[in-house]
mmCIF file of the N, C-alpha and C atoms, coordinates in Angstrom:
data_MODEL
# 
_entry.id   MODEL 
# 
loop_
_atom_site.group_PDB 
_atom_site.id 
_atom_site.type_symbol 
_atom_site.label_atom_id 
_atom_site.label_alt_id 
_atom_site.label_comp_id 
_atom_site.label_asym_id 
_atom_site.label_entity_id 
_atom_site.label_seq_id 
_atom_site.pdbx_PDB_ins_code 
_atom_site.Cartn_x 
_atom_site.Cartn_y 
_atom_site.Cartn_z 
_atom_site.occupancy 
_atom_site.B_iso_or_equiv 
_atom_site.pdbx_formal_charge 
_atom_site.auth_seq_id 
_atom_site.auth_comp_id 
_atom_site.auth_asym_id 
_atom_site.auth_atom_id 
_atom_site.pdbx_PDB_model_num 
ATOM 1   N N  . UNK A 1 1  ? 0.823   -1.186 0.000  1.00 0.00 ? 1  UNK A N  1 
ATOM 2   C CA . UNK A 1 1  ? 0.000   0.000  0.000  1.00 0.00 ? 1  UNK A CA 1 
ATOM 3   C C  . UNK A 1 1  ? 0.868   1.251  0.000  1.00 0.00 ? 1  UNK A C  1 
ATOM 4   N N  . UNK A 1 2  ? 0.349   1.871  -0.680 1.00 0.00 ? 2  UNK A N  1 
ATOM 5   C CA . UNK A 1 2  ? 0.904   3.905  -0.977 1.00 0.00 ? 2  UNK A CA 1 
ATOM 6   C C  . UNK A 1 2  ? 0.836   4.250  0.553  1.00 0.00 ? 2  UNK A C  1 
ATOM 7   N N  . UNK A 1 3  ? 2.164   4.889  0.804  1.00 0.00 ? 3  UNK A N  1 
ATOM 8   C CA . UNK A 1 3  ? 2.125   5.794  2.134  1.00 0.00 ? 3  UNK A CA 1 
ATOM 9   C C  . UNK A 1 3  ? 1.120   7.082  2.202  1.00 0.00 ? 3  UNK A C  1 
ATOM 10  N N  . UNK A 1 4  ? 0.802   7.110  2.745  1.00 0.00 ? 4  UNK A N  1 
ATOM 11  C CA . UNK A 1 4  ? -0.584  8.590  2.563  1.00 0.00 ? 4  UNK A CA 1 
ATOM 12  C C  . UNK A 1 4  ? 0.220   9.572  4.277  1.00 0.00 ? 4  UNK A C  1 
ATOM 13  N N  . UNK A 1 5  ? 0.267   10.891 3.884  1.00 0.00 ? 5  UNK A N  1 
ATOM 14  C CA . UNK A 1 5  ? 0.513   11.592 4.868  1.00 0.00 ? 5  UNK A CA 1 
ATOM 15  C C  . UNK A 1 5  ? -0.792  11.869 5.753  1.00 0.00 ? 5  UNK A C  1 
ATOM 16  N N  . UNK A 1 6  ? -0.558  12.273 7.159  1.00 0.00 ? 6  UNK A N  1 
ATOM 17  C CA . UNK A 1 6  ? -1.748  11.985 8.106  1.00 0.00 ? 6  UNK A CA 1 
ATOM 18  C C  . UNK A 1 6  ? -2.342  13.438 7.893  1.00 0.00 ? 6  UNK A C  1 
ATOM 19  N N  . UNK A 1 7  ? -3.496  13.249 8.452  1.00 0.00 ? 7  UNK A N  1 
ATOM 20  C CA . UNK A 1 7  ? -4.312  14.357 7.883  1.00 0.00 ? 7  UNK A CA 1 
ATOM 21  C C  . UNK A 1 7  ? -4.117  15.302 9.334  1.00 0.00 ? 7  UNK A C  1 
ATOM 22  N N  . UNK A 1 8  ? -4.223  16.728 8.756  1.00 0.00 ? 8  UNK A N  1 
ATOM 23  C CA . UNK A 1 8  ? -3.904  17.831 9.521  1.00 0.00 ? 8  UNK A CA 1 
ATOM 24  C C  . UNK A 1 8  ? -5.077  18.806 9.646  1.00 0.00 ? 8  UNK A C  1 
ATOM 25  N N  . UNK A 1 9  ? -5.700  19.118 10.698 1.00 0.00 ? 9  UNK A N  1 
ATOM 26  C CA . UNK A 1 9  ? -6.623  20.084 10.927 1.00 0.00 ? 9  UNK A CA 1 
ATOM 27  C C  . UNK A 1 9  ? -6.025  21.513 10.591 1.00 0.00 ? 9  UNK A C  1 
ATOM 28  N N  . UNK A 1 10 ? -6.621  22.053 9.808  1.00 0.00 ? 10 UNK A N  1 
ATOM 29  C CA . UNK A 1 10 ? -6.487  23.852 9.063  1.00 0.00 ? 10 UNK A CA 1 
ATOM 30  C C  . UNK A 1 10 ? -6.511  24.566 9.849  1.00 0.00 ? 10 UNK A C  1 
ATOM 31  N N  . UNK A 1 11 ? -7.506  24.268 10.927 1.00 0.00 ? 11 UNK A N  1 
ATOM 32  C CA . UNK A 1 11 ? -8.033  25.586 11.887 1.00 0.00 ? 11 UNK A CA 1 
ATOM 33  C C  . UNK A 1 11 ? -8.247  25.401 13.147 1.00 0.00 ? 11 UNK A C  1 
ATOM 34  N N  . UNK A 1 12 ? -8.020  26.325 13.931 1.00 0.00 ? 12 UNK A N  1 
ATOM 35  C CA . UNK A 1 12 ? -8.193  25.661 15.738 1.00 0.00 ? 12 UNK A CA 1 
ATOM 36  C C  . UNK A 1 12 ? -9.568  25.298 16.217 1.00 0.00 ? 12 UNK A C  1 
ATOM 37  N N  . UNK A 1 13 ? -9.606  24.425 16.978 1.00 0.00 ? 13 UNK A N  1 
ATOM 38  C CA . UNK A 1 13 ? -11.008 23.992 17.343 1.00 0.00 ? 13 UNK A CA 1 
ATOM 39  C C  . UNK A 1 13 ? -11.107 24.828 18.775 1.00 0.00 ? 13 UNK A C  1 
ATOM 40  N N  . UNK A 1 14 ? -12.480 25.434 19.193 1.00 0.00 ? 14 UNK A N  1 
ATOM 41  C CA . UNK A 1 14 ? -12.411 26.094 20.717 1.00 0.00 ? 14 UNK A CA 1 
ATOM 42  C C  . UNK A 1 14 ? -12.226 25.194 21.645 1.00 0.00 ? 14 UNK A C  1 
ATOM 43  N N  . UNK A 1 15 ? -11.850 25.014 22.775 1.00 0.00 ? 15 UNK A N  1 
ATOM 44  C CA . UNK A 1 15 ? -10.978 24.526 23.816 1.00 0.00 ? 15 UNK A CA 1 
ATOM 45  C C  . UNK A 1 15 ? -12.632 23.040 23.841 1.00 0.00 ? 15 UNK A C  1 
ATOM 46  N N  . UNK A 1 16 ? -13.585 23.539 23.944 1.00 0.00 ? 16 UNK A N  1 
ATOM 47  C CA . UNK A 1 16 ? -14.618 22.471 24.581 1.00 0.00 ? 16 UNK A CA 1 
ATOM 48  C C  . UNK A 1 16 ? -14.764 21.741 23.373 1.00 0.00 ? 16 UNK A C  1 
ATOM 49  N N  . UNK A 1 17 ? -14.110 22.608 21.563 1.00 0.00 ? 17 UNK A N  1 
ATOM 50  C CA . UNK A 1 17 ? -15.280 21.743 20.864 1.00 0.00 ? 17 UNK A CA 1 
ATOM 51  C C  . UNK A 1 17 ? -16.394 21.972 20.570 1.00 0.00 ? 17 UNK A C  1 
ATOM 52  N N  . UNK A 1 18 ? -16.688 22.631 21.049 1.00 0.00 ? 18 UNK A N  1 
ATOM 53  C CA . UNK A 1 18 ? -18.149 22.863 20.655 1.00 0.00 ? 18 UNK A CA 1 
ATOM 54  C C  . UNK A 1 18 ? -18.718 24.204 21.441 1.00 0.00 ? 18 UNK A C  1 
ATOM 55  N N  . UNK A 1 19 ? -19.610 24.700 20.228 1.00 0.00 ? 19 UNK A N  1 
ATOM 56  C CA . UNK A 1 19 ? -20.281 26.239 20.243 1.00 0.00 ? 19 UNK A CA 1 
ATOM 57  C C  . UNK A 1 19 ? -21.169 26.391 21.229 1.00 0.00 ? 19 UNK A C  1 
ATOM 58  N N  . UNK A 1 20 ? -21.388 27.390 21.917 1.00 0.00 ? 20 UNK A N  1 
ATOM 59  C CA . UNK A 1 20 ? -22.714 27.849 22.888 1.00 0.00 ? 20 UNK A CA 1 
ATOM 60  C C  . UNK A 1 20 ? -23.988 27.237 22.212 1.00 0.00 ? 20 UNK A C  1 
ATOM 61  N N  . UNK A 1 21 ? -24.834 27.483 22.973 1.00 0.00 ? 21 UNK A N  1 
ATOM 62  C CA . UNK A 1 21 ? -26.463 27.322 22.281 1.00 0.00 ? 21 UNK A CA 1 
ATOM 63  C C  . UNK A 1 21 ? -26.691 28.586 21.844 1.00 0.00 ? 21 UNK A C  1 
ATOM 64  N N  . UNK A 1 22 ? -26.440 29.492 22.508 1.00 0.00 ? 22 UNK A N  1 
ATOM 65  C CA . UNK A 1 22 ? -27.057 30.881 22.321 1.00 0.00 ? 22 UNK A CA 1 
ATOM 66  C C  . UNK A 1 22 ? -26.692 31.496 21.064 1.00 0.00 ? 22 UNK A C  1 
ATOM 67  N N  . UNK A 1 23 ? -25.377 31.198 20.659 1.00 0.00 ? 23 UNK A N  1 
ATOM 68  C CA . UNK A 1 23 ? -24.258 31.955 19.607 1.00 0.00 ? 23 UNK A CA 1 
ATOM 69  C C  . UNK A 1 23 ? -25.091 31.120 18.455 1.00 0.00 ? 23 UNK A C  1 
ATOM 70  N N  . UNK A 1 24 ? -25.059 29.278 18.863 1.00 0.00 ? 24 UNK A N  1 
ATOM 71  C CA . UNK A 1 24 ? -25.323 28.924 17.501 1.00 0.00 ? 24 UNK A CA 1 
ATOM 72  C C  . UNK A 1 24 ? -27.054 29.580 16.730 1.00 0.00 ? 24 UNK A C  1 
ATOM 73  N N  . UNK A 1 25 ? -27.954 29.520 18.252 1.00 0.00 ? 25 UNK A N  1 
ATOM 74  C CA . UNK A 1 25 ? -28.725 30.409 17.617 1.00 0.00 ? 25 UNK A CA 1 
ATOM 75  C C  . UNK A 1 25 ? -29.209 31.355 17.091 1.00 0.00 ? 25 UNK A C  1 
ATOM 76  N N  . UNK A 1 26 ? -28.442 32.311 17.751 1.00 0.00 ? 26 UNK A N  1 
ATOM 77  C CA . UNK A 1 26 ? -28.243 33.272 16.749 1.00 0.00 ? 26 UNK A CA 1 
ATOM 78  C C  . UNK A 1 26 ? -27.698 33.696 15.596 1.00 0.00 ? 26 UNK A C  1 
ATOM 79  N N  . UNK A 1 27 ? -27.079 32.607 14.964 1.00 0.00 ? 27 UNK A N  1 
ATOM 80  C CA . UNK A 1 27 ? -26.269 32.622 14.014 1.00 0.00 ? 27 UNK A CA 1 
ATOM 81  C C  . UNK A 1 27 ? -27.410 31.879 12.708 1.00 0.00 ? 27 UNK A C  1 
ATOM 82  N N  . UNK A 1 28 ? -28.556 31.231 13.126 1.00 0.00 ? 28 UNK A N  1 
ATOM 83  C CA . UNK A 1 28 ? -29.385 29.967 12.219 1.00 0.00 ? 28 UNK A CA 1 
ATOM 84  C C  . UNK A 1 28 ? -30.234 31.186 12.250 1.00 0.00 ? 28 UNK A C  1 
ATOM 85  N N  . UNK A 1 29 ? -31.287 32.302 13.186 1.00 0.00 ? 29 UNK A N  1 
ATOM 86  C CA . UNK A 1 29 ? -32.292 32.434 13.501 1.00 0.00 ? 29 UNK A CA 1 
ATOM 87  C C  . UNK A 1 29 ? -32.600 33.220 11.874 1.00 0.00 ? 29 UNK A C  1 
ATOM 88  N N  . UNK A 1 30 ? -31.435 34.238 11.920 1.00 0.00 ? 30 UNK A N  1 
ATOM 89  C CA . UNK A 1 30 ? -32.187 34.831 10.169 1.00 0.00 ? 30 UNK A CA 1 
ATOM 90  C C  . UNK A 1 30 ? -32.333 34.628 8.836  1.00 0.00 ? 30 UNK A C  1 
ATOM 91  N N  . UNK A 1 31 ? -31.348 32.924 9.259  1.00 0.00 ? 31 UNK A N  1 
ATOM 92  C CA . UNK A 1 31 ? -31.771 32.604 8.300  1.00 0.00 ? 31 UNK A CA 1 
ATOM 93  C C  . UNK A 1 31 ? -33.017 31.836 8.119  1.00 0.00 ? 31 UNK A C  1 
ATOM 94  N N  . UNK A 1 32 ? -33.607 31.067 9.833  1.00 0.00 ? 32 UNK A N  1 
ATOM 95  C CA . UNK A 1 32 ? -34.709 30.718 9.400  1.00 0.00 ? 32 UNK A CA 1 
ATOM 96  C C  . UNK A 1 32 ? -36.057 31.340 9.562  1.00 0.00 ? 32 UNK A C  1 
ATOM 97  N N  . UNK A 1 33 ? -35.791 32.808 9.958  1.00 0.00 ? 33 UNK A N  1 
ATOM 98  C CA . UNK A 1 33 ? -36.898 33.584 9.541  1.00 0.00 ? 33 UNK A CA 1 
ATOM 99  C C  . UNK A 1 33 ? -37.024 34.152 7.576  1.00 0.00 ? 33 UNK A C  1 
ATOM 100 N N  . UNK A 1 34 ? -35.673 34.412 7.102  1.00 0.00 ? 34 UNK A N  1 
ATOM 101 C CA . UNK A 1 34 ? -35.856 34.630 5.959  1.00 0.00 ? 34 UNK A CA 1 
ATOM 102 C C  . UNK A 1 34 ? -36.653 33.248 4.927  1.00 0.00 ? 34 UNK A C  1 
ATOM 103 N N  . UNK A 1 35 ? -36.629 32.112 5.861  1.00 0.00 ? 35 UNK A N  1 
ATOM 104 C CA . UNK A 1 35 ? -36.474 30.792 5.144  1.00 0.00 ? 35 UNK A CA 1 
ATOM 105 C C  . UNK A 1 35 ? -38.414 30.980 5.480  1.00 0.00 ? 35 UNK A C  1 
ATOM 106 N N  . UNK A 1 36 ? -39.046 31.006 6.761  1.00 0.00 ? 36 UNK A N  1 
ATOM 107 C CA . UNK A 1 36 ? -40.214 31.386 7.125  1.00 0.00 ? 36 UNK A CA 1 
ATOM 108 C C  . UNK A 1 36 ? -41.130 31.929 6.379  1.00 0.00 ? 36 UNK A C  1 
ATOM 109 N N  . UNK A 1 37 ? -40.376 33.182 5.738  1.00 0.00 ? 37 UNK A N  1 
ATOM 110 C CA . UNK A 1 37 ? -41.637 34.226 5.009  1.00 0.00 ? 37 UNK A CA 1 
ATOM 111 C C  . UNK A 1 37 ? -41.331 33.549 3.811  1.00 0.00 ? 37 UNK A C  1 
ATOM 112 N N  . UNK A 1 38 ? -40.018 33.385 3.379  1.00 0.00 ? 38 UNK A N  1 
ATOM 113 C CA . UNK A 1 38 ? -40.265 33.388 1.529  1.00 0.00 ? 38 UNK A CA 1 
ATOM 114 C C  . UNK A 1 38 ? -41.421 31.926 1.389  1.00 0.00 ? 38 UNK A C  1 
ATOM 115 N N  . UNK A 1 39 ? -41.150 30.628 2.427  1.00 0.00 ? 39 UNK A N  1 
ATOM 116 C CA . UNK A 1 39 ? -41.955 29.835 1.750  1.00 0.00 ? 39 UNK A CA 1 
ATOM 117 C C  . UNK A 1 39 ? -43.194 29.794 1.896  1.00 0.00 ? 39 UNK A C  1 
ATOM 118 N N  . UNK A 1 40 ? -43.742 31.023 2.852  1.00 0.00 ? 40 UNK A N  1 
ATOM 119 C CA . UNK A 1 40 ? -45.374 31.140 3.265  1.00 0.00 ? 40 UNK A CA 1 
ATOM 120 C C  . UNK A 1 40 ? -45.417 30.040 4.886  1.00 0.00 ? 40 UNK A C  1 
ATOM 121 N N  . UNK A 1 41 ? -44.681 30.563 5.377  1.00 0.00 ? 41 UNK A N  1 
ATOM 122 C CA . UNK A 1 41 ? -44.319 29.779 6.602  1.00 0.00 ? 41 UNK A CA 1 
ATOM 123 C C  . UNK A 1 41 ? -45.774 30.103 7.931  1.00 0.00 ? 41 UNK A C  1 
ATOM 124 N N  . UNK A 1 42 ? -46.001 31.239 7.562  1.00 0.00 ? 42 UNK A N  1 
ATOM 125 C CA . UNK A 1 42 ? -47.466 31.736 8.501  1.00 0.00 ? 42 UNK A CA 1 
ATOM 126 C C  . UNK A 1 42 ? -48.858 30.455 7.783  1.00 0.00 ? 42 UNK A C  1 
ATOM 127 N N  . UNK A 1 43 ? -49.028 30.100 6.626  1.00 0.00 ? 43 UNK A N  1 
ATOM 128 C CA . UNK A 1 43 ? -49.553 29.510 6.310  1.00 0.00 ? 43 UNK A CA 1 
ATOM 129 C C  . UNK A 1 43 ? -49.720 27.914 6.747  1.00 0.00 ? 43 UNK A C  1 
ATOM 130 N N  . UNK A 1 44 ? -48.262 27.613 6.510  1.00 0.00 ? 44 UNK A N  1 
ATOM 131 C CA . UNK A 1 44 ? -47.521 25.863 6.913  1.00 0.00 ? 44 UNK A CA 1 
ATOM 132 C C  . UNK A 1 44 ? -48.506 26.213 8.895  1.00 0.00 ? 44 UNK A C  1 
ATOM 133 N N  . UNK A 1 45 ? -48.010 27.273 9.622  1.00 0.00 ? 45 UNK A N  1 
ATOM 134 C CA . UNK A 1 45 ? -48.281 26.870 10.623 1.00 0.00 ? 45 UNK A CA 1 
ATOM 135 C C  . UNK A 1 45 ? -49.708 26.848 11.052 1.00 0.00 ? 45 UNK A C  1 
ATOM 136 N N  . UNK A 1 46 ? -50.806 27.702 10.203 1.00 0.00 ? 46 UNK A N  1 
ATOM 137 C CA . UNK A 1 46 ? -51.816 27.458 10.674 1.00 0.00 ? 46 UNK A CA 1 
ATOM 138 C C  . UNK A 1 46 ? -52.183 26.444 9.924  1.00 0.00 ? 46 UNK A C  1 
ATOM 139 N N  . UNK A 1 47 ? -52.183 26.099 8.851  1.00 0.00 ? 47 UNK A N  1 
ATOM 140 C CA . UNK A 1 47 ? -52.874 24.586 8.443  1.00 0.00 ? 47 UNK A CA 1 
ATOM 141 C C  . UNK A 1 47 ? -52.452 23.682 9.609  1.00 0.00 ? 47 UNK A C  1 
ATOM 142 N N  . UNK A 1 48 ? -51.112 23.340 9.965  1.00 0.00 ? 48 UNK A N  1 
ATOM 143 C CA . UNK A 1 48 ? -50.855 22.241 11.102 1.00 0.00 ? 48 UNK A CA 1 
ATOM 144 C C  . UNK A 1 48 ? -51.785 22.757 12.130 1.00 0.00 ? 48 UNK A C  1 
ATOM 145 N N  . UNK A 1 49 ? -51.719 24.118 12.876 1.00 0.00 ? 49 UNK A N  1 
ATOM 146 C CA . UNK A 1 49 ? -52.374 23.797 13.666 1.00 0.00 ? 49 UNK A CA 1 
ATOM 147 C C  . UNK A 1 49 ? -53.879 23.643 13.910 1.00 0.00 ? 49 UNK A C  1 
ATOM 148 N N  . UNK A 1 50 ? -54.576 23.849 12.749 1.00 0.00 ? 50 UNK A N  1 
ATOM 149 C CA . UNK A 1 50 ? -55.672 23.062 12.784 1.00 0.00 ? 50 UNK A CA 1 
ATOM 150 C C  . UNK A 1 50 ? -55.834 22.219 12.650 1.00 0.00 ? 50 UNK A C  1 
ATOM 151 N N  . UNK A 1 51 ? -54.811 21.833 11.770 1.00 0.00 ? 51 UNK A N  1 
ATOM 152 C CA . UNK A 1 51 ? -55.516 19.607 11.893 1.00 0.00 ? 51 UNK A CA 1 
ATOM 153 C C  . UNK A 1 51 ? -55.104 19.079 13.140 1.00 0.00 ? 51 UNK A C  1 
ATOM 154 N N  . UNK A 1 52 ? -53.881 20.181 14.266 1.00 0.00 ? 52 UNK A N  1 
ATOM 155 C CA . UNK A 1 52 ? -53.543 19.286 15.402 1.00 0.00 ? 52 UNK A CA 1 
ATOM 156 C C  . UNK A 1 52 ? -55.149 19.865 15.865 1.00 0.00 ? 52 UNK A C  1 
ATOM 157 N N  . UNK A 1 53 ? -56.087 20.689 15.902 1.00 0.00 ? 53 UNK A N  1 
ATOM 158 C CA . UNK A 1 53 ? -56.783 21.242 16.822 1.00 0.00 ? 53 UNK A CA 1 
ATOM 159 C C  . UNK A 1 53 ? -57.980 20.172 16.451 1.00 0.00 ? 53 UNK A C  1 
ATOM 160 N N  . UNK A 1 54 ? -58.157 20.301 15.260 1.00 0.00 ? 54 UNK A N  1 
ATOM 161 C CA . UNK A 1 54 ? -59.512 18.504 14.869 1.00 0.00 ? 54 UNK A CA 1 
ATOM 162 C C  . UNK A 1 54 ? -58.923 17.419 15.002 1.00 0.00 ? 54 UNK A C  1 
ATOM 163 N N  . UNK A 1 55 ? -57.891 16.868 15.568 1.00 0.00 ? 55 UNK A N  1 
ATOM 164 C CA . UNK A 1 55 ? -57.432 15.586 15.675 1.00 0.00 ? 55 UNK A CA 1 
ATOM 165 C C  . UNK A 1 55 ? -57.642 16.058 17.187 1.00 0.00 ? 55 UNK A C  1 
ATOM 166 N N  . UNK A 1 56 ? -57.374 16.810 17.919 1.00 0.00 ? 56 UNK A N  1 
ATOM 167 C CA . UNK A 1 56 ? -57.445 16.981 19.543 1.00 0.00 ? 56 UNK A CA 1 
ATOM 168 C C  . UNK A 1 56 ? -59.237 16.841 19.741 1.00 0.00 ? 56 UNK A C  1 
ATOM 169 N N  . UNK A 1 57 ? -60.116 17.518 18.691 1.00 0.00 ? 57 UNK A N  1 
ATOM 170 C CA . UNK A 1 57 ? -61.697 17.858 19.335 1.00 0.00 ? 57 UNK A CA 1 
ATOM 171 C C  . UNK A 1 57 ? -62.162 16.111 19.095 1.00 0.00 ? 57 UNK A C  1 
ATOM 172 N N  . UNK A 1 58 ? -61.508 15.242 18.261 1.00 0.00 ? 58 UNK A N  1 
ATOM 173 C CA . UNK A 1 58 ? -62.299 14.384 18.287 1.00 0.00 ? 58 UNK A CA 1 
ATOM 174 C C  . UNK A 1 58 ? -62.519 13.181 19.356 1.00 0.00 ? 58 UNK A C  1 
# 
């Protein structure tokens, strides 16, 4: 087998590894409000929540 050199990380990782909750959400939120309006996202939620509200009355 071909010798392959070991693979090298590019960039520093933060000490834990891993991002806040708060940071990562704020970092997703505009995009999923922009993601919200363009697909008619006020719509998606009231259709669900009426069929959850006639699946609950019956």
């Amino acid at each position: 087998m071909a010798y392959t050199a070991p693979r090298t990380t590019l960039r520093e990782e933060p000490e834990s590894g891993r991002r806040h909750p708060l940071t990562a959400t704020l970092m997703v939120l505009p995009l999923a409000v922009l993601l919200f309006v363009v697909f008619g996202g006020w719509e998606t939620v009231a259709t669900q929540a009426s069929s959850v509200g006639v699946m609950l009355g019956r």
